[in-house]
PDB file of C-alpha atoms in Angstrom:
ATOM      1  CA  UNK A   1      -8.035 -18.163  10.352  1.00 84.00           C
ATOM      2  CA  UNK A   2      -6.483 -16.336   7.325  1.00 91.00           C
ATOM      3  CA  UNK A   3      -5.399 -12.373   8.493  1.00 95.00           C
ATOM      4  CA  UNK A   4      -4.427  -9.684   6.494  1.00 96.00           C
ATOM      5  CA  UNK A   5      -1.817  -7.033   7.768  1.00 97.00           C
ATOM      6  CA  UNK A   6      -1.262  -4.157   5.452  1.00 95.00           C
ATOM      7  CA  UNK A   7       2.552  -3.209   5.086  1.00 97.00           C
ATOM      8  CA  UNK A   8       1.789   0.168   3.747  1.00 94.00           C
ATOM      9  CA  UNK A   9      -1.164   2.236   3.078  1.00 91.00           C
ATOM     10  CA  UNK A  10       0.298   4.455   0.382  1.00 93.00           C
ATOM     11  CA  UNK A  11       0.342   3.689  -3.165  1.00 94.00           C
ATOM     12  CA  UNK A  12       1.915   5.032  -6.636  1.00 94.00           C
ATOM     13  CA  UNK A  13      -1.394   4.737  -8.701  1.00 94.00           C
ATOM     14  CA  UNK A  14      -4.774   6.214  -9.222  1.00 92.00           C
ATOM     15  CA  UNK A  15      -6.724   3.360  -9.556  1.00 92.00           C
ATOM     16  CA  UNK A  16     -10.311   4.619 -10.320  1.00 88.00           C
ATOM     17  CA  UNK A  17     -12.471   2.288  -8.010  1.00 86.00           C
ATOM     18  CA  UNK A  18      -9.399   2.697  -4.940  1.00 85.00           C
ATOM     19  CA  UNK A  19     -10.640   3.194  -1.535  1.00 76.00           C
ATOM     20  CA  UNK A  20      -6.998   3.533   0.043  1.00 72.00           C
ATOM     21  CA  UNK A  21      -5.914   6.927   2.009  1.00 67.00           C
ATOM     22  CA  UNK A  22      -4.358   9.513   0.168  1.00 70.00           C
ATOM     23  CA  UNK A  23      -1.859  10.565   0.364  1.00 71.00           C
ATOM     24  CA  UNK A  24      -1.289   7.747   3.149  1.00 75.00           C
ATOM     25  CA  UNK A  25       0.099   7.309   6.521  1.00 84.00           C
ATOM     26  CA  UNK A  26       3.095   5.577   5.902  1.00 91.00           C
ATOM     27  CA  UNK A  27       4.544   1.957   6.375  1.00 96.00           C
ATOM     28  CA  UNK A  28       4.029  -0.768   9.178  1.00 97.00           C
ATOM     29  CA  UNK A  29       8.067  -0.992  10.700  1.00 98.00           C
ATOM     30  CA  UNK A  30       9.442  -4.544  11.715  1.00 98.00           C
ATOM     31  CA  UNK A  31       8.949  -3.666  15.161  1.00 98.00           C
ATOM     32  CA  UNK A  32       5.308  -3.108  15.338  1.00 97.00           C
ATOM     33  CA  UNK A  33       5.019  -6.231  12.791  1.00 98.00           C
ATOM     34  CA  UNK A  34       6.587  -8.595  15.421  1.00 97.00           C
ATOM     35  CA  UNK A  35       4.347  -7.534  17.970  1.00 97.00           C
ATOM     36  CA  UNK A  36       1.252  -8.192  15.818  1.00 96.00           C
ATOM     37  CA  UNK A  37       2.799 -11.566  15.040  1.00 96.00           C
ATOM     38  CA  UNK A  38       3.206 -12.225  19.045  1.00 96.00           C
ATOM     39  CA  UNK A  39      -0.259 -11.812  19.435  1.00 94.00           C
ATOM     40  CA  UNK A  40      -1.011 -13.677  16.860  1.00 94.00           C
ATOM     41  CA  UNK A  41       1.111 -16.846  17.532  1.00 91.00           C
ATOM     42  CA  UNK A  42      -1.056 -19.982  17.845  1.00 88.00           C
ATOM     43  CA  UNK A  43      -4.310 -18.470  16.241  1.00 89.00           C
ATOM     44  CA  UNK A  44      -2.925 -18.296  12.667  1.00 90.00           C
ATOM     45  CA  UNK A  45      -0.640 -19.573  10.084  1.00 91.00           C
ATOM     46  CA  UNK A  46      -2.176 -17.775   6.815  1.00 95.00           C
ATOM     47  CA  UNK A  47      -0.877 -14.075   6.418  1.00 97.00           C
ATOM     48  CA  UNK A  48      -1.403 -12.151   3.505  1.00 98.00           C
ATOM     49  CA  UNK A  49       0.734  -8.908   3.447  1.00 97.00           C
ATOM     50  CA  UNK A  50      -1.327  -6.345   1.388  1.00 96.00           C
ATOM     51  CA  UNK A  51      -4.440  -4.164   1.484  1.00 91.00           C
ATOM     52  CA  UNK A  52      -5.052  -1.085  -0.030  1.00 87.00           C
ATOM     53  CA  UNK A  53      -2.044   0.112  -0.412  1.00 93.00           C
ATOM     54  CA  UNK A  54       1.168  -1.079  -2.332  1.00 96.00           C
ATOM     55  CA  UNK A  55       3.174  -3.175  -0.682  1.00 97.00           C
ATOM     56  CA  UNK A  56       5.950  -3.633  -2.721  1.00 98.00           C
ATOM     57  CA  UNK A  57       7.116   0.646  -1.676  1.00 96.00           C
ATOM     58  CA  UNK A  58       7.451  -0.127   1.775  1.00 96.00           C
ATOM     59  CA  UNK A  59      11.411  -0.549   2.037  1.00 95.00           C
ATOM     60  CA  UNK A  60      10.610  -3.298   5.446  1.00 97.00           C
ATOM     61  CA  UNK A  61       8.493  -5.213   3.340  1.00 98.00           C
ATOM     62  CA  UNK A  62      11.764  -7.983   3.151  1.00 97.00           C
ATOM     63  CA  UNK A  63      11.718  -7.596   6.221  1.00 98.00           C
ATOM     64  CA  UNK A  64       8.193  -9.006   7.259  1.00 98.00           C
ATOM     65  CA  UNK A  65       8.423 -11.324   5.526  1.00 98.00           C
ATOM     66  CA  UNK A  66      11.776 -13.182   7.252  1.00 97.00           C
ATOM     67  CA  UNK A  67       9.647 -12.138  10.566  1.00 97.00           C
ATOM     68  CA  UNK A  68       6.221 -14.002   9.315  1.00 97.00           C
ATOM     69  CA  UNK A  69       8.146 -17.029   8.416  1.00 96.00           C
ATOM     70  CA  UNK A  70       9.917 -17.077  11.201  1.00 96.00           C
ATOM     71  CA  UNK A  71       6.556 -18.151  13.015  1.00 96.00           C
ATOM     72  CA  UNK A  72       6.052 -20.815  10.567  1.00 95.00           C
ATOM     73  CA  UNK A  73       3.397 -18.741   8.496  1.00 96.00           C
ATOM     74  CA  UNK A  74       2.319 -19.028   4.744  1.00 97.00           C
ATOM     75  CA  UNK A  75       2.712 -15.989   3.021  1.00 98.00           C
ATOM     76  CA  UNK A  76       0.649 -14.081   0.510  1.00 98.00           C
ATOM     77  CA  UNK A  77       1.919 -11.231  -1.203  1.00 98.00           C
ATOM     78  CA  UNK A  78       0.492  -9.199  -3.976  1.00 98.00           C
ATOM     79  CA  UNK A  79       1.998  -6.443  -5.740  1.00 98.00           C
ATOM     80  CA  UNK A  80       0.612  -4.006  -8.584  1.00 97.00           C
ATOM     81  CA  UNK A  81       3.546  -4.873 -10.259  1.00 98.00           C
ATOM     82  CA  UNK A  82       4.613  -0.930 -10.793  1.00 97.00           C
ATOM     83  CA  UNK A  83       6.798   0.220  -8.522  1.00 98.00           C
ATOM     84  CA  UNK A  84      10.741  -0.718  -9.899  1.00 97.00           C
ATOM     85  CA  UNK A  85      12.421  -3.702  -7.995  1.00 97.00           C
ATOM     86  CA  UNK A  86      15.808  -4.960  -7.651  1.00 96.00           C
ATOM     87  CA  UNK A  87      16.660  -8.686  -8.372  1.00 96.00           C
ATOM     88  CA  UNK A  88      18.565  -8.449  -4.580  1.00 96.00           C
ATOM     89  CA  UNK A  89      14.849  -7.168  -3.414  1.00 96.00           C
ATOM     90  CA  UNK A  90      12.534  -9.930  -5.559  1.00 97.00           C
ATOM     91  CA  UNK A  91      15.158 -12.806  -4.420  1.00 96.00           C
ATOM     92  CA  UNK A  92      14.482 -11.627  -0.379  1.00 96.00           C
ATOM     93  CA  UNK A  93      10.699 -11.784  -1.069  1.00 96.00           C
ATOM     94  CA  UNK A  94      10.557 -15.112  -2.610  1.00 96.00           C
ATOM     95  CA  UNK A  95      12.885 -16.791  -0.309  1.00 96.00           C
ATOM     96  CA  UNK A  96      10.055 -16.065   2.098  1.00 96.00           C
ATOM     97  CA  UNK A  97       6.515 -15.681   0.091  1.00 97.00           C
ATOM     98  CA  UNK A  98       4.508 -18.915  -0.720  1.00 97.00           C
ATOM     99  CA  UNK A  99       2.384 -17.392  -3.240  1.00 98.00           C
ATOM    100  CA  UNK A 100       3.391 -14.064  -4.968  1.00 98.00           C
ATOM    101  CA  UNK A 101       0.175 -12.243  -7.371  1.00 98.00           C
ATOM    102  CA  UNK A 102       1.817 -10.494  -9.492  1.00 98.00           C
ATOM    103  CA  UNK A 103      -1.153  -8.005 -10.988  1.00 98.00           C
ATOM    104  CA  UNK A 104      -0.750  -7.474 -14.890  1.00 98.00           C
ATOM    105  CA  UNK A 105      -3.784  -5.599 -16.297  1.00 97.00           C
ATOM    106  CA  UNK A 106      -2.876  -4.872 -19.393  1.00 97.00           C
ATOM    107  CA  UNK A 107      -1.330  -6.017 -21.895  1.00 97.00           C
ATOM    108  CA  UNK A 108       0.652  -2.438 -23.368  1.00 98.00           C
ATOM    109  CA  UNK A 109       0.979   0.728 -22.288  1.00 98.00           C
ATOM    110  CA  UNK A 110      -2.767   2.049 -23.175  1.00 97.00           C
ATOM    111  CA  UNK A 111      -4.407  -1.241 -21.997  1.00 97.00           C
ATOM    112  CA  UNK A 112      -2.320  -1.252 -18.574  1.00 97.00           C
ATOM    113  CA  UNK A 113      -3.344   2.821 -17.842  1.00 96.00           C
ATOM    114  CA  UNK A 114      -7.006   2.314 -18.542  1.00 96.00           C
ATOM    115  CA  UNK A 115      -7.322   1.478 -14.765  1.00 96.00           C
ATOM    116  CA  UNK A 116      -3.943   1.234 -13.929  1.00 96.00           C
ATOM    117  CA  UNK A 117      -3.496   4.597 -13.884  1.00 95.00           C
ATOM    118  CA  UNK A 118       0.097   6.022 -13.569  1.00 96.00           C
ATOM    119  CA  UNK A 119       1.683   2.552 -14.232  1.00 97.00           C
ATOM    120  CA  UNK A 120       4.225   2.556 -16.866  1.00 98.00           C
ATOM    121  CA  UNK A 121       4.504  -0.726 -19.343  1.00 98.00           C
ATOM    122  CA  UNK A 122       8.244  -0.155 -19.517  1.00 98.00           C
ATOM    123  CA  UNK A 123       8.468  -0.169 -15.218  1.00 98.00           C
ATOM    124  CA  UNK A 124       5.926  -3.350 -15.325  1.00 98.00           C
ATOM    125  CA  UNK A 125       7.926  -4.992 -18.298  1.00 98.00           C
ATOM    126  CA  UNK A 126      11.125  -4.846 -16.499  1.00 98.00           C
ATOM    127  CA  UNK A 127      10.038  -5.919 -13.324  1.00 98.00           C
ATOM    128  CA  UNK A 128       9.134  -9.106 -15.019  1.00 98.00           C
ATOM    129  CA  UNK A 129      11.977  -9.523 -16.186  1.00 98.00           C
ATOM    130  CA  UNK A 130      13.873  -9.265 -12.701  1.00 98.00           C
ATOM    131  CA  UNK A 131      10.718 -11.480 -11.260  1.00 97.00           C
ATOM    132  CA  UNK A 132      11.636 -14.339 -14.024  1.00 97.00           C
ATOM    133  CA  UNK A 133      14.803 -14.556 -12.600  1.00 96.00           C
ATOM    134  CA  UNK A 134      14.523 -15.477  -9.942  1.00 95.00           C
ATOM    135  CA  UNK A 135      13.322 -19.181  -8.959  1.00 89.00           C
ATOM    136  CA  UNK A 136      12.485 -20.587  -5.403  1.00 86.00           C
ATOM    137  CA  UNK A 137      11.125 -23.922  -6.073  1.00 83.00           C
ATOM    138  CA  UNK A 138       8.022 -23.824  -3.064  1.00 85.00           C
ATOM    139  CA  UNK A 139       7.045 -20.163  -4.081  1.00 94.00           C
ATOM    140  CA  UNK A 140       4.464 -20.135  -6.813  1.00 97.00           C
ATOM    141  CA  UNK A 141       4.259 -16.947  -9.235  1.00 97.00           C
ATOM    142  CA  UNK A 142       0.552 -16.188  -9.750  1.00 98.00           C
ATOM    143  CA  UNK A 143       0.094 -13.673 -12.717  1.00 98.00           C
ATOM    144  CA  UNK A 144      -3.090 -11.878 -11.932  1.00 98.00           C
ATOM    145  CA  UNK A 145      -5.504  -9.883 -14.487  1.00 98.00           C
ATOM    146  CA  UNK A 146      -8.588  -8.273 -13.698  1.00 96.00           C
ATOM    147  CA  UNK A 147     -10.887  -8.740 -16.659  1.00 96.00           C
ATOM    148  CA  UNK A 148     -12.219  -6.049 -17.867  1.00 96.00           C
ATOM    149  CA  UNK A 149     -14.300  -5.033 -20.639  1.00 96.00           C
ATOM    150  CA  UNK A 150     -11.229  -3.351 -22.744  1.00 96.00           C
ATOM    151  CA  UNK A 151      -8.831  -6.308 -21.871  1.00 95.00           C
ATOM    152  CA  UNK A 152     -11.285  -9.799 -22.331  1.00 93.00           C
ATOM    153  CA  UNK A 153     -10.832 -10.774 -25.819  1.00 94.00           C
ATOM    154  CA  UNK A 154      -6.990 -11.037 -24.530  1.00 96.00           C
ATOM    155  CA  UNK A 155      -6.367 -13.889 -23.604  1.00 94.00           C
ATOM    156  CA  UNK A 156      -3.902 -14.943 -25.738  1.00 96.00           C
ATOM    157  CA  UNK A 157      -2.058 -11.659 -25.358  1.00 97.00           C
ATOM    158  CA  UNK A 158      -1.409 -12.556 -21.311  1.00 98.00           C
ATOM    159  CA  UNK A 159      -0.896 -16.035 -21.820  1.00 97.00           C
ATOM    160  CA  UNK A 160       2.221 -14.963 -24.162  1.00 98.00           C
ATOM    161  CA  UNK A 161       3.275 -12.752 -21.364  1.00 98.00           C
ATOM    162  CA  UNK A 162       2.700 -15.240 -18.674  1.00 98.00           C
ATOM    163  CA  UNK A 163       4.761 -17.738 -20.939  1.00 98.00           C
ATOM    164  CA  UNK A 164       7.435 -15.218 -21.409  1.00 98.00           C
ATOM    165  CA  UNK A 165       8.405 -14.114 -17.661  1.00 98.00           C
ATOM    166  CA  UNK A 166       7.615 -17.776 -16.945  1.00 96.00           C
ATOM    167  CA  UNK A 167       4.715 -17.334 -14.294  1.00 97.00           C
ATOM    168  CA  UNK A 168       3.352 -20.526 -12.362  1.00 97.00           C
ATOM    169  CA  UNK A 169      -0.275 -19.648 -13.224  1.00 97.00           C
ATOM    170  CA  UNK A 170      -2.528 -17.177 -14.378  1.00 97.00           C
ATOM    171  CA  UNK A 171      -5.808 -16.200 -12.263  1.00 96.00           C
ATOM    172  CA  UNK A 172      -8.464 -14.281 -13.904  1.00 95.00           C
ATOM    173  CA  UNK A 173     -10.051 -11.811 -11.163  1.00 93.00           C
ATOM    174  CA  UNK A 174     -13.499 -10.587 -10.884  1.00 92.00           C
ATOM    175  CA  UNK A 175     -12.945  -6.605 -10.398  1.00 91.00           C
ATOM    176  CA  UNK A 176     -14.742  -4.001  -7.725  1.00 88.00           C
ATOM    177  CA  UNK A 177     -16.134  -1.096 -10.064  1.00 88.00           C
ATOM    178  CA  UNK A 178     -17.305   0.473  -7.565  1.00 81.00           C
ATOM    179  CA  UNK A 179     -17.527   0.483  -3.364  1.00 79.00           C
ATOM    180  CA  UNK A 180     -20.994   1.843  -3.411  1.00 80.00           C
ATOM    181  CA  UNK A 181     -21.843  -1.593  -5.140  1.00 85.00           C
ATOM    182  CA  UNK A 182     -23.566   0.258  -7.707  1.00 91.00           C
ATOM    183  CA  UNK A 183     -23.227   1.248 -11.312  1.00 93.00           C
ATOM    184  CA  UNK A 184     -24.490   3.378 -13.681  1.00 93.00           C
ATOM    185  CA  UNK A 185     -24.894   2.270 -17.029  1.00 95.00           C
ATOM    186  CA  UNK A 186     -22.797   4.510 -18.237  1.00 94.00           C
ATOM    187  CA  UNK A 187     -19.770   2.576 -15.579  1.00 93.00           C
ATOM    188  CA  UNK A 188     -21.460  -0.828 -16.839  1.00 94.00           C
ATOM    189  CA  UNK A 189     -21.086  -0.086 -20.258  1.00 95.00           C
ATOM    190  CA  UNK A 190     -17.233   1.283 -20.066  1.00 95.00           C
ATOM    191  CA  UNK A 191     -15.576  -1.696 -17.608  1.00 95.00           C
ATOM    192  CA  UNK A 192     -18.143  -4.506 -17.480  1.00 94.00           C
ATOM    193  CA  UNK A 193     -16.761  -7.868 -19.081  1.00 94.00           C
ATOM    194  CA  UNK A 194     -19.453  -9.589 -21.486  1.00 93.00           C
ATOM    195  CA  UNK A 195     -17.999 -12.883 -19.743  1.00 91.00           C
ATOM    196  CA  UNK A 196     -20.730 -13.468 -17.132  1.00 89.00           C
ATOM    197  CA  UNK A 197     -18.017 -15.598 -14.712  1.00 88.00           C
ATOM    198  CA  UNK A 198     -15.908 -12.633 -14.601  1.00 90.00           C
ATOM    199  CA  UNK A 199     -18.742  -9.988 -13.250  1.00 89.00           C
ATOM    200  CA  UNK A 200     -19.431  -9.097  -9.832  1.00 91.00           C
ATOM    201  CA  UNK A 201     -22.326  -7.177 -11.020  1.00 93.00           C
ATOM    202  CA  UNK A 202     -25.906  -8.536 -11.905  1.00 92.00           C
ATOM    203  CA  UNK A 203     -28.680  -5.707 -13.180  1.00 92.00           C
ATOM    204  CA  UNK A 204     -32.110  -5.923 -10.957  1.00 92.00           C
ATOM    205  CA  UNK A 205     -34.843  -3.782 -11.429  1.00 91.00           C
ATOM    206  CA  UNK A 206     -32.549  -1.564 -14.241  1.00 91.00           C
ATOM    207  CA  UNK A 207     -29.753  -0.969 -11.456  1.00 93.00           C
ATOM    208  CA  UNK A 208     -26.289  -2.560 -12.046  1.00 94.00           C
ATOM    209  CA  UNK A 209     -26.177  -4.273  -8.077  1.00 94.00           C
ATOM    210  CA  UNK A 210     -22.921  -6.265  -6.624  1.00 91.00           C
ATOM    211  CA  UNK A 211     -23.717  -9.698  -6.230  1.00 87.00           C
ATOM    212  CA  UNK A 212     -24.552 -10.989  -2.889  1.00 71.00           C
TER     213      UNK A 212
END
C-alpha cells in the first residue's frame, strides 16, 4: 500500500490548474505525524510526503522525514523547487528521502512563470545549486518537467540543466489542465503538448476529455 500524507497545505505559487486551499491551514507538526505513522505501522512501507501544497515551507518537514524512516519507510518527496533552501536543510532531507522530484518547468524566467506562477528562476537556480551539493549515495534526484505546449521542443534545454546540477534522472510528466477534466479549445490550444505520450487529454465528440 503506497500512502500519501501532506506536510503542508499552503503553497507560495499560483499554479493555474491548483486545487489546494488558499490561503491554507497550516503544517502537519511531528507530533500528529508520529501518530499517523503508529497507525500505520505494519500496513505500509511507501510514504510520499506531498499533496497539494508545498512541502518544502513547512519548517518540520526534516523532521518527518527522520520520523518516517525511523519505521523503516521509503520516502517520496517532491518539491516545486521555489521556495529558498539551506544546504544544512537539503542535507537533512536527503539523509532521509529515497527519491527526491525536484519540479523544473521551465527552462528561464518567462518559461518557468507560464504556469509556475510566482516562481523566480534566480530562487529555482540557486536551489539547484545547494541541491547539487549535496550527495547521499541511496537517494536518487529525479528532475521533473511537466511538458507543456510552450516548453516541448526543450529538451535539450533541461537536459543541460539536469547535466549541470547533476540530477539522477529526468521524468517527463503528463500535466492536469484542468480538474473538471475538460478543456476548451481555447485551454487545448494554449498548454496542450503536440507529443501525444505527454497528453492526458484525448478530443471526443469536439470536447477536449481526460483520458480514462
Amino acid at each position: 500500500m503506497n500512502v500519501a500524507i501532506e506536510p503542508s497545505d499552503m503553497c507560495n505559487l499560483n499554479c493555474p490548474s491548483c486545487k489546494r486551499p488558499n490561503p491554507g491551514t497550516g503544517f502537519m507538526t511531528p507530533e500528529t505525524f508520529k501518530k499517523i505513522m503508529e497507525k500505520l505501522e505494519g500496513e505500509t512501507k511507501n510514504i510520499a510526503l506531498y499533496g497539494r501544497g508545498e512541502p518544502t515551507l513547512s519548517p518540520y518537514l526534516p523532521d518527518l522525514t527522520e520520523i518516517a524512516k525511523d519505521y523503516g519507510c521509503h520516502i517520496r518527496l517532491s518539491t516545486n523547487t521555489c521556495v529558498p533552501m539551506k544546504k544544512s536543510y537539503v542535507s537533512r532531507l536527503l539523509s532521509n528521502v529515497d527519491l527526491f522530484k525536484i519540479c523544473v518547468d521551465g527552462y528561464n524566467q518567462e518559461s518557468l512563470e507560464k504556469y509556475r506562477r510566482g516562481c523566480r528562476w534566480k530562487t529555482l537556480e540557486r536551489n539547484l545549486q545547494v541541491i547539487s551539493q549535496v550527495n547521499i549515495h541511496y537517494s536518487i534526484k529525479e528532475m521533473c518537467v511537466l511538458m507543456f505546449k510552450h516548453n516541448e521542443r526543450h529538451e535539450a534545454d533541461f537536459r543541460r540543466i539536469a547535466k549541470k546540477y547533476r540530477m539522477d534522472r529526468i521524468c517527463r510528466t503528463l500535466p492536469i489542465i484542468n480538474w473538471h477534466m475538460i478543456l476548451t479549445d481555447e485551454e487545448a490550444d494554449e498548454w496542450l503538448t503536440t507529443d501525444l505520450k505527454y497528453q492526458r487529454y484525448e478530443k471526443k465528440r469536439g470536447v477536449w476529455v481526460h483520458k480514462t
